[in-house]
Coordinates of C-alpha atoms in Angstrom, one line a residue:
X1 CA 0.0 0.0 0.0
X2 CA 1.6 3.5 -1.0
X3 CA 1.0 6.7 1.3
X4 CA -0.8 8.8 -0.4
X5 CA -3.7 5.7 -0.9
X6 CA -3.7 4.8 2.9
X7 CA -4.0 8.8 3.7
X8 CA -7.0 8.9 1.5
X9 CA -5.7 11.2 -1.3
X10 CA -7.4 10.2 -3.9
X11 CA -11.2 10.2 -1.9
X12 CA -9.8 14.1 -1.4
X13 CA -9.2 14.5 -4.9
X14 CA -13.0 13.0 -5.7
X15 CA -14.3 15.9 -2.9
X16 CA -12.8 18.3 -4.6
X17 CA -14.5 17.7 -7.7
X18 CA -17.7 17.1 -6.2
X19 CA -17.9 13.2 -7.2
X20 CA -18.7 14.6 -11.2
X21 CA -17.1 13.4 -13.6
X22 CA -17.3 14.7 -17.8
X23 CA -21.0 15.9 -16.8
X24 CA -22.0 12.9 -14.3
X25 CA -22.5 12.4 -10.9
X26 CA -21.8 9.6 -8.6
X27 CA -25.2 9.6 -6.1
X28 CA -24.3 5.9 -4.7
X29 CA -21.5 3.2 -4.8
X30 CA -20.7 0.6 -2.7
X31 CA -17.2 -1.0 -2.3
X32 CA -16.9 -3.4 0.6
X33 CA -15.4 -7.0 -0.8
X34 CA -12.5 -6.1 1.4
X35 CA -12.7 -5.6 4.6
X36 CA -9.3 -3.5 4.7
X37 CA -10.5 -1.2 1.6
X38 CA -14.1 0.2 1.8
X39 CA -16.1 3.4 0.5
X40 CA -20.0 3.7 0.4
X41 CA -21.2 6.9 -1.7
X42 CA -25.3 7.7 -1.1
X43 CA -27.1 10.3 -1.5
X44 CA -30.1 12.8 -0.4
X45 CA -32.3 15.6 -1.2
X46 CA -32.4 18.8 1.5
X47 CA -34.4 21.8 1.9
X48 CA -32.6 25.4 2.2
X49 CA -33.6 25.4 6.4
X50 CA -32.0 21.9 6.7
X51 CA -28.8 23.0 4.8
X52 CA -28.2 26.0 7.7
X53 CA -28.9 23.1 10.2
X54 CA -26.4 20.4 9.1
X55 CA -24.1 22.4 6.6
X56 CA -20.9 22.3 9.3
X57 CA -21.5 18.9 10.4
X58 CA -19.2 16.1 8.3
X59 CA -21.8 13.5 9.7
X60 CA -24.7 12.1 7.6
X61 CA -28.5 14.2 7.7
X62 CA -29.8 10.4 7.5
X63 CA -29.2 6.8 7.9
X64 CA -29.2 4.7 4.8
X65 CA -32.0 2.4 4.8
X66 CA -33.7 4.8 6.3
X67 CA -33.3 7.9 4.1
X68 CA -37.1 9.5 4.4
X69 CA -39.3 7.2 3.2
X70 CA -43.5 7.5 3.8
X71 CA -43.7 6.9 7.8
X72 CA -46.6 6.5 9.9
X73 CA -46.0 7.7 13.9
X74 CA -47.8 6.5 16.6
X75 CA -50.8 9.0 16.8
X76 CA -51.5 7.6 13.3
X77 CA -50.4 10.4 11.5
X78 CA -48.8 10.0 8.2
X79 CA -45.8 12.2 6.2
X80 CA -44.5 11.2 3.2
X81 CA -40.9 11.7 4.7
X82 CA -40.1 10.7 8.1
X83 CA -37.7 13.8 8.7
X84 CA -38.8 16.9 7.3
X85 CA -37.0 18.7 5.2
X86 CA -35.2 15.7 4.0
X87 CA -35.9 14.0 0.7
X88 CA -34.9 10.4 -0.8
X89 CA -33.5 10.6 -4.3
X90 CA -32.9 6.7 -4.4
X91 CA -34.4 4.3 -2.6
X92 CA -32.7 1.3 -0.9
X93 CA -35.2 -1.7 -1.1
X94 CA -34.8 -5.0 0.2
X95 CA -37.6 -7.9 0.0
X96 CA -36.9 -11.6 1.9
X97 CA -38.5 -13.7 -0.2
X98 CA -39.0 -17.6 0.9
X99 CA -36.3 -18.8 -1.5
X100 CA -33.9 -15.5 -1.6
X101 CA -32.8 -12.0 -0.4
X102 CA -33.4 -9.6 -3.0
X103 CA -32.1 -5.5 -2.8
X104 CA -32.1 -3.1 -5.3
X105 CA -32.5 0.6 -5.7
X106 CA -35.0 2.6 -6.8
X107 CA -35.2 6.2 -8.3
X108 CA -37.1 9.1 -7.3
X109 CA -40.5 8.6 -9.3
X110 CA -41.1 12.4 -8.9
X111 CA -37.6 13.0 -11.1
X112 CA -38.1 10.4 -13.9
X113 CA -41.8 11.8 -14.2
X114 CA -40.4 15.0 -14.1
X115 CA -38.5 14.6 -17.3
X116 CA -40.4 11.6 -18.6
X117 CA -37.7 9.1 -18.6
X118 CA -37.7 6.2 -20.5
X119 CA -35.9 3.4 -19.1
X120 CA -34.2 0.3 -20.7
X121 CA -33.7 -2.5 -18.4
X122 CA -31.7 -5.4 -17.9
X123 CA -33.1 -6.5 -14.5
X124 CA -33.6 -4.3 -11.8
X125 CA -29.8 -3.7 -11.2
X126 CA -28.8 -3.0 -14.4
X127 CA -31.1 -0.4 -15.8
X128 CA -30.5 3.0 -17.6
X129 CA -32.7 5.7 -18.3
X130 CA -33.2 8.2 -20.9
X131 CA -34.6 11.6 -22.0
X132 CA -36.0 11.7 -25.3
X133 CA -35.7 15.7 -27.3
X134 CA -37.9 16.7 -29.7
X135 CA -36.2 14.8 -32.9
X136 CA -36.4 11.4 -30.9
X137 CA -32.7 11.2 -29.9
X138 CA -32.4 9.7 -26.7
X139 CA -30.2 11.6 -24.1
X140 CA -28.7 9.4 -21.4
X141 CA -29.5 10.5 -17.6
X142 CA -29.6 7.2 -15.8
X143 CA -27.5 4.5 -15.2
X144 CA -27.7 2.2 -12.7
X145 CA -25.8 -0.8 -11.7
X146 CA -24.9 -3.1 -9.0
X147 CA -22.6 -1.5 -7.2
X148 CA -22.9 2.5 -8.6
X149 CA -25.6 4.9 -9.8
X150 CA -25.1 7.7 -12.0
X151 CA -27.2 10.9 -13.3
X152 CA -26.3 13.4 -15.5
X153 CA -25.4 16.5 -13.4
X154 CA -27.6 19.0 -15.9
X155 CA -30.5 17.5 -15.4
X156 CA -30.1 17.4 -11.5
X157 CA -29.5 20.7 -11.4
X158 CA -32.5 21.7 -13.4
X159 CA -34.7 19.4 -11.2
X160 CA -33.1 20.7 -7.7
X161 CA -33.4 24.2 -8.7
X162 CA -37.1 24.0 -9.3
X163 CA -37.5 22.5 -6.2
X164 CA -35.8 24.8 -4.3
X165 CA -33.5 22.1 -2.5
X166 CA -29.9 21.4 -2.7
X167 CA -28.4 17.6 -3.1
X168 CA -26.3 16.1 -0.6
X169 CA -23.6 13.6 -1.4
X170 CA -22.3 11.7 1.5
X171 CA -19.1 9.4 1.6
X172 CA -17.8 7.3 3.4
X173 CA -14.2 6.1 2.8
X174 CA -12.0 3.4 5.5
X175 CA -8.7 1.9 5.1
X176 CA -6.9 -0.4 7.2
X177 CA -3.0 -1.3 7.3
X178 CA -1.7 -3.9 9.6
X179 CA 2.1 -1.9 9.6
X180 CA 3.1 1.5 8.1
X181 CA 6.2 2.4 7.6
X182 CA 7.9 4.6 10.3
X183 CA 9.2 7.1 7.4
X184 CA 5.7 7.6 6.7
X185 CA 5.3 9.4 10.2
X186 CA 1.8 9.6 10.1
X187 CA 0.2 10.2 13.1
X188 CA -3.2 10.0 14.3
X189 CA -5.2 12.8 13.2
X190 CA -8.7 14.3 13.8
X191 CA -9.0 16.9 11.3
X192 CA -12.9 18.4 10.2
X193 CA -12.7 20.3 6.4
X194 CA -15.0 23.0 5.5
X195 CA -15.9 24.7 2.3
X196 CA -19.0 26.2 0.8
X197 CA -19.1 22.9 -1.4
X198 CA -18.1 20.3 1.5
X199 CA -17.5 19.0 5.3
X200 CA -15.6 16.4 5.8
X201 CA -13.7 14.6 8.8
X202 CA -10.5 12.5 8.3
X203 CA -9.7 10.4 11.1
X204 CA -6.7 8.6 11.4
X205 CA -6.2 5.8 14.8
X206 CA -5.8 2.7 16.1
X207 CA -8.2 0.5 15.9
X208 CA -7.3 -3.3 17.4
X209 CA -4.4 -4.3 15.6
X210 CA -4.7 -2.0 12.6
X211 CA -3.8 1.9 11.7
X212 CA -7.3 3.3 10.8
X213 CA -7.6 6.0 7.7
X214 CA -11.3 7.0 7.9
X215 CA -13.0 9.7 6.0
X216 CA -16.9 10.6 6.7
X217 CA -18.5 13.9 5.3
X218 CA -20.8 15.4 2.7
X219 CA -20.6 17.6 -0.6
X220 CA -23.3 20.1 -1.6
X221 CA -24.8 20.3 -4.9
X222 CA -26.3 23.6 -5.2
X223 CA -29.1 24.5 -7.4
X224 CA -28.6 27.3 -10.3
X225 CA -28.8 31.1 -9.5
X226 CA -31.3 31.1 -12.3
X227 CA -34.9 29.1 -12.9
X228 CA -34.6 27.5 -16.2
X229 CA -36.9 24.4 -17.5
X230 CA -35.2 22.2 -19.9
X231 CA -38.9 22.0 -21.3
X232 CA -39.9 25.5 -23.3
X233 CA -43.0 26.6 -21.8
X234 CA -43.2 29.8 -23.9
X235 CA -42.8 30.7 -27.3
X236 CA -39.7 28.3 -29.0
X237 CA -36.8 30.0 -29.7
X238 CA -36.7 30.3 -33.5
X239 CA -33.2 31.2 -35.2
X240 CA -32.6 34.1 -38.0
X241 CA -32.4 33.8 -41.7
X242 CA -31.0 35.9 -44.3
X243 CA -33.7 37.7 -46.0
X244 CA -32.0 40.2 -48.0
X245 CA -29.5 43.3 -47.7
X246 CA -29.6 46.8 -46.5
X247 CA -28.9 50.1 -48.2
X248 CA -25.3 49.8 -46.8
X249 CA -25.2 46.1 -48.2
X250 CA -25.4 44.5 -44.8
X251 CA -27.3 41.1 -44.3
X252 CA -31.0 41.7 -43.2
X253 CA -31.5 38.8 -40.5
X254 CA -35.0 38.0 -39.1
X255 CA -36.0 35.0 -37.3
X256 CA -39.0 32.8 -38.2
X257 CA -41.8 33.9 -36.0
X258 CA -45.0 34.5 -37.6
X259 CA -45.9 38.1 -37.8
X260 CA -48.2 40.5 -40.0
X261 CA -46.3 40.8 -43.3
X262 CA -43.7 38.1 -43.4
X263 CA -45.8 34.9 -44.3
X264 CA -44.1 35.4 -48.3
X265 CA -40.5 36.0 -47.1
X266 CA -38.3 33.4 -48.7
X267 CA -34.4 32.5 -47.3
X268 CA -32.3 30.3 -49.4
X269 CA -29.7 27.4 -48.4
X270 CA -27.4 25.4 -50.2
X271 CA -28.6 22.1 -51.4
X272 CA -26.1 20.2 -49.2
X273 CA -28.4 20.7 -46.2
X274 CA -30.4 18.3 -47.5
X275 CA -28.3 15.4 -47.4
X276 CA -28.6 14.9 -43.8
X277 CA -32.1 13.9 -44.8
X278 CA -31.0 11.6 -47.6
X279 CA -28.4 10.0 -45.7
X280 CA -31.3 8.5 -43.1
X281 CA -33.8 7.2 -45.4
X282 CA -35.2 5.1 -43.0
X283 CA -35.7 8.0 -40.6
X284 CA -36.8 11.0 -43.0
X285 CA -38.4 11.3 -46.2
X286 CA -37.8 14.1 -48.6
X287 CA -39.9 15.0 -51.9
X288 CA -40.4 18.3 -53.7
X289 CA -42.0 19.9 -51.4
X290 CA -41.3 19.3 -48.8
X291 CA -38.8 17.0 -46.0
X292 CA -39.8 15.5 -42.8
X293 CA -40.0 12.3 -40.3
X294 CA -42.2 11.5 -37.5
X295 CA -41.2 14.5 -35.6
X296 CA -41.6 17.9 -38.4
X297 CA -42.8 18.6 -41.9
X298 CA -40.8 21.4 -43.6
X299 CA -42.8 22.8 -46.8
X300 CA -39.5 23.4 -49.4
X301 CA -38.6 24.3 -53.2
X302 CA -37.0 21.2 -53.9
X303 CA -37.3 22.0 -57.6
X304 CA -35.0 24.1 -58.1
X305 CA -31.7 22.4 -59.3
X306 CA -28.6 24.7 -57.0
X307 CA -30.5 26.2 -53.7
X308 CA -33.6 25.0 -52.0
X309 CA -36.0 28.4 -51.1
X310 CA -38.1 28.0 -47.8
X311 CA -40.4 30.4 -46.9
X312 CA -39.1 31.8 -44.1
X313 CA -42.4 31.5 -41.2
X314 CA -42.3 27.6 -42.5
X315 CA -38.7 26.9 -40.4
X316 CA -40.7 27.6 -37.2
X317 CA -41.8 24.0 -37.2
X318 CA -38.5 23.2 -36.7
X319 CA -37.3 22.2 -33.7
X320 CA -34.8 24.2 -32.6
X321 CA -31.6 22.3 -33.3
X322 CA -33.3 21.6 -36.6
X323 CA -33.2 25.3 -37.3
X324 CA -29.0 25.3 -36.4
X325 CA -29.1 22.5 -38.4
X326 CA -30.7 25.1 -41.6
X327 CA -29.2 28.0 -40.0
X328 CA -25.3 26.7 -41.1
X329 CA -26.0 26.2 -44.9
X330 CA -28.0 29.3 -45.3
X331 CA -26.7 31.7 -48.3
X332 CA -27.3 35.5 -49.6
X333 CA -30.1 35.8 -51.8
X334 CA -29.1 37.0 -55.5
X335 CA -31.2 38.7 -58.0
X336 CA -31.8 35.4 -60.0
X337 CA -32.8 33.1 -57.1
X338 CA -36.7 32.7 -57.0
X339 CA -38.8 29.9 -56.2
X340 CA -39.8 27.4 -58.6
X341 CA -42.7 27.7 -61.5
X342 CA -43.5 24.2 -60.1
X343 CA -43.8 24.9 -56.4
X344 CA -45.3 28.3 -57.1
X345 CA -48.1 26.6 -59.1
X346 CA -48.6 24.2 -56.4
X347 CA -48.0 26.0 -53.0
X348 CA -49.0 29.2 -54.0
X349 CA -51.7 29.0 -56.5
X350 CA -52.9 25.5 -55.6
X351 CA -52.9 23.5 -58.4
X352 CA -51.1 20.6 -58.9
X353 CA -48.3 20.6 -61.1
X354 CA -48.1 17.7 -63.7
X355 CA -43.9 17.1 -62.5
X356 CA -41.1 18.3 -60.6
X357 CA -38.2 20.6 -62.3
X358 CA -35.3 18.8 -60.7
X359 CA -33.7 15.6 -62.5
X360 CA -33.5 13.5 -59.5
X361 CA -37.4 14.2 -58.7
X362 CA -38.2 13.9 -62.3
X363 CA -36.8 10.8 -62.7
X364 CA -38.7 9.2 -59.5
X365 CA -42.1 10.8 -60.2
X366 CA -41.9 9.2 -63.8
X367 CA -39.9 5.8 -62.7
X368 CA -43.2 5.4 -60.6
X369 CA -46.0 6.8 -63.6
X370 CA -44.3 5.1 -65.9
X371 CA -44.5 1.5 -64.3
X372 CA -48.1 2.0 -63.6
X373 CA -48.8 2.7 -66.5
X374 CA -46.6 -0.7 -68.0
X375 CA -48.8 -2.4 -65.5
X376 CA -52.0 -1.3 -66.5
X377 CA -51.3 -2.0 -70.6
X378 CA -49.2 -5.5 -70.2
X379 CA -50.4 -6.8 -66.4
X380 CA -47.1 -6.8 -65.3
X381 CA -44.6 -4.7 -64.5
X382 CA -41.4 -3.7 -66.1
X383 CA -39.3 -2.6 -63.3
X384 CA -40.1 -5.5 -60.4
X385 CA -40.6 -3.8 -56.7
X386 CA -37.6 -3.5 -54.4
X387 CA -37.1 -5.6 -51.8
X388 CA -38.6 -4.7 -48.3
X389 CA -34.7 -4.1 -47.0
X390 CA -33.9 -2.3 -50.2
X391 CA -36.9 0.5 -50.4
X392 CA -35.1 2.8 -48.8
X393 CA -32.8 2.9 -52.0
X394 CA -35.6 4.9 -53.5
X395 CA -36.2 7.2 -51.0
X396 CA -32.8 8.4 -50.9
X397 CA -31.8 8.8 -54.4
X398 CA -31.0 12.6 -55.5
X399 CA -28.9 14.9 -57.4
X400 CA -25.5 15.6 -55.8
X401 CA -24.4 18.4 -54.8
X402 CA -20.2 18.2 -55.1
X403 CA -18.1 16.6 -57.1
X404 CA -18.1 13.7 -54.6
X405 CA -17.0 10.4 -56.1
X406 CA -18.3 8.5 -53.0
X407 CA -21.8 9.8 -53.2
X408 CA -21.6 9.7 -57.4
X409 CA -20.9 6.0 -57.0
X410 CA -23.6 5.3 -54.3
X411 CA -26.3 7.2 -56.3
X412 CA -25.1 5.5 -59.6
X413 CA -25.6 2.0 -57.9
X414 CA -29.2 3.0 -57.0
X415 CA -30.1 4.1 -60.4
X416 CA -28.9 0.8 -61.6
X417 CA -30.4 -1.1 -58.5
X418 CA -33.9 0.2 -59.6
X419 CA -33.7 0.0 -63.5
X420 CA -31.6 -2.7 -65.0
X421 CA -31.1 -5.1 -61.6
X422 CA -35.4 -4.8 -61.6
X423 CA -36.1 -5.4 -65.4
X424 CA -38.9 -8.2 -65.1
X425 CA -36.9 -10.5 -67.0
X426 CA -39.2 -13.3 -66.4
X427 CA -41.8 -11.7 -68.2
X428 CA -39.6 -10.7 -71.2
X429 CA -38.9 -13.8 -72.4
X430 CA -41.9 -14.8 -73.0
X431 CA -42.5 -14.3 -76.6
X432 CA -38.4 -14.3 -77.4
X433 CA -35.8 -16.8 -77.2
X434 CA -35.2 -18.0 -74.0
X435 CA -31.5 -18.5 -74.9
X436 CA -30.7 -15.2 -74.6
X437 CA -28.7 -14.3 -71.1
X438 CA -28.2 -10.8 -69.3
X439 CA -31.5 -9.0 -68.2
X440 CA -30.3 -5.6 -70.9
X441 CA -30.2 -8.6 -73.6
X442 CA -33.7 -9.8 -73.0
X443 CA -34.8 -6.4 -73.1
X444 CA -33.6 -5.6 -76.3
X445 CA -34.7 -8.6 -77.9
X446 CA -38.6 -7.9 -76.5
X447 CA -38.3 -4.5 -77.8
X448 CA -37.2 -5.6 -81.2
X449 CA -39.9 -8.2 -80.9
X450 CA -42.5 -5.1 -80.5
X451 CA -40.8 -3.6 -83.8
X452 CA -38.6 -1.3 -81.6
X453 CA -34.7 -1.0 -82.3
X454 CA -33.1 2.0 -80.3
X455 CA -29.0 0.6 -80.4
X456 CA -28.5 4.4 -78.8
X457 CA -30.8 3.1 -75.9
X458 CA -28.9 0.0 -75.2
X459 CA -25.6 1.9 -75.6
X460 CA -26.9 4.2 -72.4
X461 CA -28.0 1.0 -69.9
X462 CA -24.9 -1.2 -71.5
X463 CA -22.5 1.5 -70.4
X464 CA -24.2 2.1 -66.9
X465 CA -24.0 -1.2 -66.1
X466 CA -20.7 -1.4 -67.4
X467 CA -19.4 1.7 -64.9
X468 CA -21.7 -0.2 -61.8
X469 CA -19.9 -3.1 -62.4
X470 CA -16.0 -1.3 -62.3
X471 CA -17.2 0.2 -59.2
X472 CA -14.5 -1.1 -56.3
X473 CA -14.5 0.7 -52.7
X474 CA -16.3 3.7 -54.5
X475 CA -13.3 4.3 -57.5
X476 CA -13.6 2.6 -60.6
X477 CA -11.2 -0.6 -62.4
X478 CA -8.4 0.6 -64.3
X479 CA -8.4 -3.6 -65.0
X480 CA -11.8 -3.6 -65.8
X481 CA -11.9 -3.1 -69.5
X482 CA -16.0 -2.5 -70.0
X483 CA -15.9 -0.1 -67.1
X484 CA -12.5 2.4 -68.9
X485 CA -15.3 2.1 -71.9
X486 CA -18.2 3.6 -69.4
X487 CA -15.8 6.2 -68.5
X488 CA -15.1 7.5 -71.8
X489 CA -18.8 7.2 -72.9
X490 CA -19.7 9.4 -69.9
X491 CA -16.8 11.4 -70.3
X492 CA -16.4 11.3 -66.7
X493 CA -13.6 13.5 -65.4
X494 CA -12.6 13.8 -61.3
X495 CA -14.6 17.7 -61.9
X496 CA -18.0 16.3 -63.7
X497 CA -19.5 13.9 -61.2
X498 CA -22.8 15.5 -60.6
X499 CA -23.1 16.6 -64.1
X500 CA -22.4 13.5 -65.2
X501 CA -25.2 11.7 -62.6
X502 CA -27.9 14.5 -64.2
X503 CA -27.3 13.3 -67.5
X504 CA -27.8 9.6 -66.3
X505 CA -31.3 10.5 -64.7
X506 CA -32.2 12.5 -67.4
X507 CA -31.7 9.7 -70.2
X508 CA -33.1 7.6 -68.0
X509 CA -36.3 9.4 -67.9
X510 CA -36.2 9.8 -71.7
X511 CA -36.3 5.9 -71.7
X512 CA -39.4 6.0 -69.7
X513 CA -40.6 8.9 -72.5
X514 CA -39.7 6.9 -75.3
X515 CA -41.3 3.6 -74.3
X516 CA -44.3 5.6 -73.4
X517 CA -45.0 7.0 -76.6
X518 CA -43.9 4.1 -78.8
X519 CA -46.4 1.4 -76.7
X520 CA -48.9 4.2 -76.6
X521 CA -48.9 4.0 -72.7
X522 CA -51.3 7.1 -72.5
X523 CA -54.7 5.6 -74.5

């Protein structure tokens, strides 16, 4: 055993920081497998008149076990707490059952209704609890086990401040040596420590055979100067946009909030902040007019091809981080920005439009018409449904906005995924010779069956599959001889990747126009 551990230093140091520890708090632990070697942590709620009582005293406002729970006294009289001004926080429970001895704690009920915790458990000792925020992220503030409990310190010190009450941690930490060494000279010592955050005693003694190092005392938690709810019961904070400029040139910033006038102000941002969005498909959904999950609806332009306009009252649906999330990627508005003839039409005017502007959009508004109307002339479908596990392919297929290869390669895939990986080839040999292998092969030959011969066509969806298949780790096969083809064909320099994916939507969308016309799709 070194010095410093029998005299306790490092129980000091955890005083000093007030048992937290990167934002948490230590509100019970029990160490006592050796008898030599022992610290209990536990913990209690006290009013401001209790504080003044017991503030200078390093000795315990309770006894564990019997920390203030509901208490009936001998003139039948019942309090909720047994000592007033005292107030459980965890509850020490203990149940002798016929075939076993069963403890566990329990948390205040009063602070996980307070913040409407949701708790994921294990078994009664190994449980954790969590605040869910507006966008359903869960927030840890919870976690017990065996032999510790921990809560997050912010949300403590919200719930003690609206109380009005403070937060006692007590400690309790005991070694024992059987011999120190005399160039230790320590002596026995009965020292009481005071601060506006603690009060502690550190005894040091005989005890039998043993030198005793014994530590018993309290830190306070104290709740903020200011009354703040992590809930907003007034009006939401709502962020500023860019609106315009000033005489001097200066950015005009106004936030969100509804008022008289503003309903027709429109901000702009960068098309990049909708990638977040198209990143989770499985979480948010985003069309042309708008993006959204289970949690917001945004109304948006999405059909215009370099900015998306917003209106600027619609970002108050936002939840706030939302809004932070819009706030970064906002941009100046120039003369030429405007909101789209198709959203105008639609948002503004209230008539449907027939499509959206944007390639991407285009493509999966007439990907889906088109099929429909396949279905509806032949009984089947040309493009075969995705997979359950693969739908989200659809939902997250757009334009890109950089020169990304990664995302050029990942939106290439999908494309392919949905149009020559789903040709029904099943149905198109039918009436052709089964012989024929590759679903692009069968496709032709049931076009040219139908009196339809379009080699530019099959050039397209030959070369697409060809640069799919060169794909490795998001580059492309210098080996792969079909694939350097697909590169020239799409002329596809390291500068043109999201010019190069607009011209594969849109001549993939004159496929569905050609097909359309030439099988009379429409009559």
């Amino acid at each position: 055993m070194e010095k410093d551990y029998f005299l306790l230093e490092d129980g000091k140091k955890r005083i000093e920081t007030k048992f937290s520890e990167n934002g948490w708090l230590t509100i019970y632990e029990s160490n006592s497998e050796d008898i030599d070697d022992q610290s209990t942590v536990f913990c209690t709620l006290i009013s401001n008149k209790k504080l003044e009582e017991t503030e200078d005293k390093y000795s315990w406002p309770f006894l564990m076990g019997s920390e203030g729970k509901p208490s009936v006294f001998g003139d039948n009289s019942y309090k909720v707490n047994a000592e007033e001004g005292i107030e459980p926080f965890i509850f020490y429970r203990s149940f002798n059952l016929p075939e076993k001895y069963v403890t566990y704690f329990d948390i205040s009920e009063e602070f996980i209704l307070y913040f409407n915790l949701y708790e994921k458990a294990k078994d009664k000792k190994n449980r954790k609890f969590y605040f869910i925020d507006e966008l359903g992220h869960l927030d840890e503030v919870l976690i017990v086990e065996p032999k510790s409990i921990k809560v997050k310190l912010r949300y403590l010190k919200e719930y003690i401040t609206l109380k009005e009450m403070h937060f006692v941690v007590c400690f309790e930490f005991m070694r024992l040596s059987t011999e120190l060494p005399t160039e230790w000279k320590i002596t026995n010592i009965d020292k009481t420590t005071k601060s506006s955050n603690h009060t502690y005693n550190h005894l040091i003694r005989h005890v039998s055979e043993k030198k005793q190092s014994w530590i018993l005392g309290k830190v306070f938690i104290h709740p903020n100067k200011e009354k703040k709810s992590h809930f907003d019961f007034g009006d939401s904070k709502n962020e500023e946009f860019i609106i315009g400029f000033d005489n001097d040139g200066e950015e005009i910033l106004e936030d969100c909030s509804e008022t008289d006038g503003n309903h027709f102000k429109v901000t702009y941002f960068k098309k990049e902040v909708l990638n977040k969005y198209y990143n989770e498909p499985t979480i948010y959904d985003v069309d042309g007019f708008s993006v959204g999950c289970k949690y917001f609806r945004l109304k948006i332009d999405n059909n215009v091809k370099d900015y998306v306009p917003v209106f600027l009252t619609n970002l108050r649906v936002l939840p706030h981080k939302e809004q932070l999330h819009w706030k970064q990627y906002n941009i100046q508005p120039q003369n030429n920005m405007n909101i789209s003839g198709t959203y105008y039409k639609t948002m503004i005017e209230g008539n449907w439009a027939e499509h959206p502007e944007t390639a991407d959009l285009f493509f999966k508004s007439k990907y889906e018409e088109f099929n429909k109307k396949w279905e509806k002339k032949f009984g089947w479908r040309l493009y075969k449904p995705l997979s359950e596990k693969d739908k989200y392919l659809f939902t997250s297929l757009h334009k890109i906005t950089t020169n990304n290869v990664k995302a050029f390669c990942e939106q290439t895939h999908t494309v392919v995924k949905l149009t020559i990986e789903r040709l029904n080839e099943k149905e198109l040999v039918r009436n052709i010779d089964s012989g024929v292998k590759g679903s692009i092969a069968k496709f032709e030959k049931f076009l040219e069956s139908n009196s339809m011969v379009i080699p530019d066509l099959f050039e397209f969806l030959r070369n697409l599959q060809s640069l799919r298949s060169g794909l490795i780790a998001h580059s492309f096969s210098d080996s792969n001889k079909e694939c350097r083809k697909a590169l020239k064909y799409f002329e596809i320099t390291d500068e043109n990747y999201a010019d190069v994916l607009e011209e594969i939507f849109v001549k993939s969308f004159y496929t569905f126009n050609t097909l359309e016309k030439h099988f009379k799709l429409d009559e």
